[in-house]
Amino acid sequence: MGGTGEAGRRGDGARRPVGRRPGESGSRDAILAAARDTFAERGFAGATMRAIAARAGVDPSLIRHFFGSKAALFAAAVAAGSDVASHLRDALTGPRDGIGARVADAYLRLWEDPEVGEALRALIRSGVALGGPAEQLLEAIGASDGAPLPLERVLAGTHLLGVAYARFIAQLPAVAALDHDELVELIAPAIQRYLVPDGASRG
């Protein structure tokens, strides 16, 4: 009589539990953290799913289970590691006087944050090959809500992107040697002119 039967003899492997498996949330977080580190070190082209999986301590098939593709993982890792647009939108609010200094200060602080900076470095290193991520970063710098960016914000974004590349990627001595406040003071007038072209105070 079949209380145990064939299914019982097969033991725990006979049935697959439904719903989210225990530990899936922790595995997903570990994958995202490993992806941010690996993309930051190697860029998009150099980072492999196998290397990310090894760093996270999971099987590569679990990455495909959660994210599907390397491009989707990349986008998720950057999104999880930063909230660039919201920080810059905050800097853009308030008096027009001094907006250049606020945006420059907020932008540099994002790069100086250990986790956010890793995500931004990964995005810049991968942007040339991917196209899309570079555009996404520019939109974030311009605090875009998805609408086409005004020319002034495109120019402000490219200026800030160039400064970040020189300081945090290429580490050019003349730029890297400046402290935070000195660099803000130097670039704020240009950002002010881009964002407030009608002659408001340059902050």
C-alpha positions as CSV (number, residue, x, y, z in Angstrom):
1,M,0.0,0.0,0.0
2,G,1.6,2.9,-1.1
3,G,2.6,5.2,1.7
4,T,6.2,5.1,0.6
5,G,6.2,3.7,-2.9
6,E,8.6,4.7,-5.7
7,A,8.4,8.4,-4.9
8,G,9.2,7.7,-1.3
9,R,12.2,5.5,-2.3
10,R,13.6,8.3,-4.4
11,G,13.8,10.4,-1.3
12,D,14.1,14.2,-1.4
13,G,14.9,14.4,-5.1
14,A,11.5,13.0,-6.1
15,R,9.7,16.3,-5.9
16,R,10.8,19.8,-6.9
17,P,9.5,22.5,-4.5
18,V,7.6,25.3,-6.1
19,G,8.3,29.0,-5.6
20,R,11.6,30.7,-4.9
21,R,14.3,28.4,-3.7
22,P,15.9,29.1,-0.3
23,G,19.0,31.3,-0.7
24,E,18.0,32.7,-4.1
25,S,18.0,36.3,-2.9
26,G,21.4,35.9,-1.4
27,S,22.8,34.3,-4.5
28,R,21.4,37.1,-6.7
29,D,23.0,39.7,-4.5
30,A,26.3,37.9,-4.6
31,I,26.2,37.7,-8.3
32,L,25.5,41.4,-8.6
33,A,28.3,42.3,-6.3
34,A,30.7,40.0,-8.2
35,A,29.6,41.4,-11.5
36,R,30.2,45.0,-10.4
37,D,33.7,44.2,-9.2
38,T,34.5,42.1,-12.4
39,F,33.1,44.7,-14.8
40,A,35.0,47.5,-13.0
41,E,38.3,45.6,-13.3
42,R,37.9,44.1,-16.8
43,G,35.3,46.1,-18.6
44,F,32.4,44.5,-20.4
45,A,34.4,42.6,-23.1
46,G,36.9,41.2,-20.6
47,A,34.4,40.0,-18.0
48,T,33.1,36.5,-18.5
49,M,30.1,34.9,-17.0
50,R,32.4,32.1,-15.7
51,A,34.7,34.6,-14.0
52,I,31.7,36.4,-12.4
53,A,30.2,33.0,-11.3
54,A,33.5,31.9,-9.7
55,R,33.8,35.2,-7.9
56,A,30.2,34.9,-6.6
57,G,30.7,31.2,-5.7
58,V,27.8,30.0,-7.9
59,D,27.3,27.9,-11.0
60,P,27.3,30.0,-14.3
61,S,23.8,28.5,-15.0
62,L,22.5,30.5,-12.0
63,I,23.5,33.7,-13.7
64,R,21.6,32.8,-16.8
65,H,18.6,31.8,-14.5
66,F,18.5,35.2,-12.9
67,F,19.6,37.5,-15.7
68,G,19.6,35.7,-19.0
69,S,22.6,37.4,-20.7
70,K,25.8,39.2,-19.9
71,A,24.3,42.5,-21.2
72,A,21.3,42.2,-18.9
73,L,23.6,41.3,-15.9
74,F,25.7,44.4,-16.7
75,A,22.7,46.7,-16.7
76,A,21.4,45.2,-13.5
77,A,24.8,45.4,-11.8
78,V,25.2,49.1,-12.7
79,A,21.6,49.9,-11.6
80,A,22.1,48.1,-8.3
81,G,25.3,49.9,-7.6
82,S,24.2,53.4,-8.2
83,D,21.4,55.9,-8.4
84,V,23.2,58.5,-10.3
85,A,20.2,60.2,-11.9
86,S,18.4,60.8,-8.7
87,H,21.4,62.4,-7.0
88,L,22.0,64.7,-9.9
89,R,18.3,65.6,-10.1
90,D,18.6,66.7,-6.4
91,A,21.6,68.8,-7.3
92,L,19.7,70.4,-10.2
93,T,16.9,71.5,-7.9
94,G,17.0,74.7,-5.9
95,P,18.3,78.2,-6.8
96,R,19.8,78.6,-10.3
97,D,22.6,80.6,-8.7
98,G,25.3,78.0,-7.8
99,I,23.8,75.1,-9.7
100,G,27.2,74.4,-11.4
101,A,28.9,73.9,-8.1
102,R,26.1,71.7,-6.7
103,V,26.1,69.5,-9.8
104,A,29.9,69.2,-9.9
105,D,30.1,68.4,-6.2
106,A,27.4,65.8,-6.4
107,Y,28.9,64.2,-9.5
108,L,32.4,63.9,-8.0
109,R,31.0,62.5,-4.8
110,L,29.3,59.7,-6.7
111,W,32.6,58.7,-8.2
112,E,34.3,58.9,-4.8
113,D,31.8,56.5,-3.3
114,P,33.4,53.0,-3.3
115,E,30.4,51.1,-4.6
116,V,29.0,53.7,-7.0
117,G,32.4,54.5,-8.3
118,E,32.9,50.8,-9.2
119,A,29.7,50.8,-11.2
120,L,30.6,54.0,-13.0
121,R,34.0,52.8,-13.9
122,A,32.5,49.6,-15.3
123,L,30.0,51.6,-17.3
124,I,32.7,53.9,-18.8
125,R,35.1,51.1,-19.6
126,S,32.3,49.2,-21.4
127,G,30.6,52.1,-23.0
128,V,32.8,52.3,-26.1
129,A,32.1,48.7,-27.0
130,L,28.4,48.7,-26.1
131,G,27.2,52.1,-27.2
132,G,24.0,51.9,-25.1
133,P,25.6,52.0,-21.7
134,A,27.7,55.1,-22.6
135,E,24.5,56.8,-23.7
136,Q,22.8,55.7,-20.5
137,L,25.6,57.3,-18.4
138,L,25.3,60.5,-20.3
139,E,21.6,60.6,-19.7
140,A,22.2,60.0,-16.0
141,I,24.7,62.8,-15.9
142,G,22.1,65.0,-17.6
143,A,19.5,63.8,-15.1
144,S,17.3,62.8,-18.0
145,D,13.8,61.3,-17.4
146,G,14.0,59.5,-20.8
147,A,13.2,62.5,-22.9
148,P,15.8,63.9,-25.4
149,L,18.5,65.8,-23.6
150,P,18.8,69.6,-24.2
151,L,22.1,70.5,-25.8
152,E,23.2,72.4,-22.7
153,R,22.8,69.2,-20.6
154,V,24.6,67.1,-23.2
155,L,27.5,69.6,-23.0
156,A,27.5,69.6,-19.2
157,G,27.4,65.8,-19.2
158,T,30.3,65.4,-21.6
159,H,32.4,67.9,-19.6
160,L,31.8,66.0,-16.4
161,L,32.4,62.7,-18.1
162,G,35.8,63.9,-19.4
163,V,36.8,65.2,-15.9
164,A,35.8,61.8,-14.4
165,Y,37.8,59.9,-17.0
166,A,40.9,62.0,-16.4
167,R,40.7,61.8,-12.6
168,F,39.3,58.3,-11.9
169,I,40.2,56.2,-15.0
170,A,43.4,57.6,-16.6
171,Q,44.4,59.2,-13.3
172,L,46.2,62.1,-15.0
173,P,48.4,63.6,-12.3
174,A,47.4,67.2,-12.8
175,V,43.7,66.3,-12.2
176,A,44.1,63.4,-9.7
177,A,46.3,65.6,-7.4
178,L,43.6,68.1,-6.8
179,D,41.4,67.7,-3.7
180,H,37.7,67.5,-4.1
181,D,36.9,71.2,-3.3
182,E,39.6,72.5,-5.6
183,L,38.3,70.5,-8.5
184,V,34.7,71.5,-7.9
185,E,35.8,75.2,-7.9
186,L,37.7,74.8,-11.2
187,I,34.9,73.0,-13.1
188,A,31.8,74.6,-11.6
189,P,31.9,77.8,-13.7
190,A,31.8,75.8,-16.9
191,I,29.0,73.6,-15.7
192,Q,27.1,76.7,-14.6
193,R,27.5,78.3,-18.1
194,Y,26.1,75.1,-19.7
195,L,23.1,74.7,-17.4
196,V,22.3,78.4,-16.9
197,P,23.3,80.0,-20.2
198,D,21.2,83.2,-19.6
199,G,23.8,84.7,-17.3
200,A,22.9,83.7,-13.8
201,S,25.7,83.8,-11.3
202,R,28.3,81.1,-11.9
203,G,28.4,79.9,-8.3
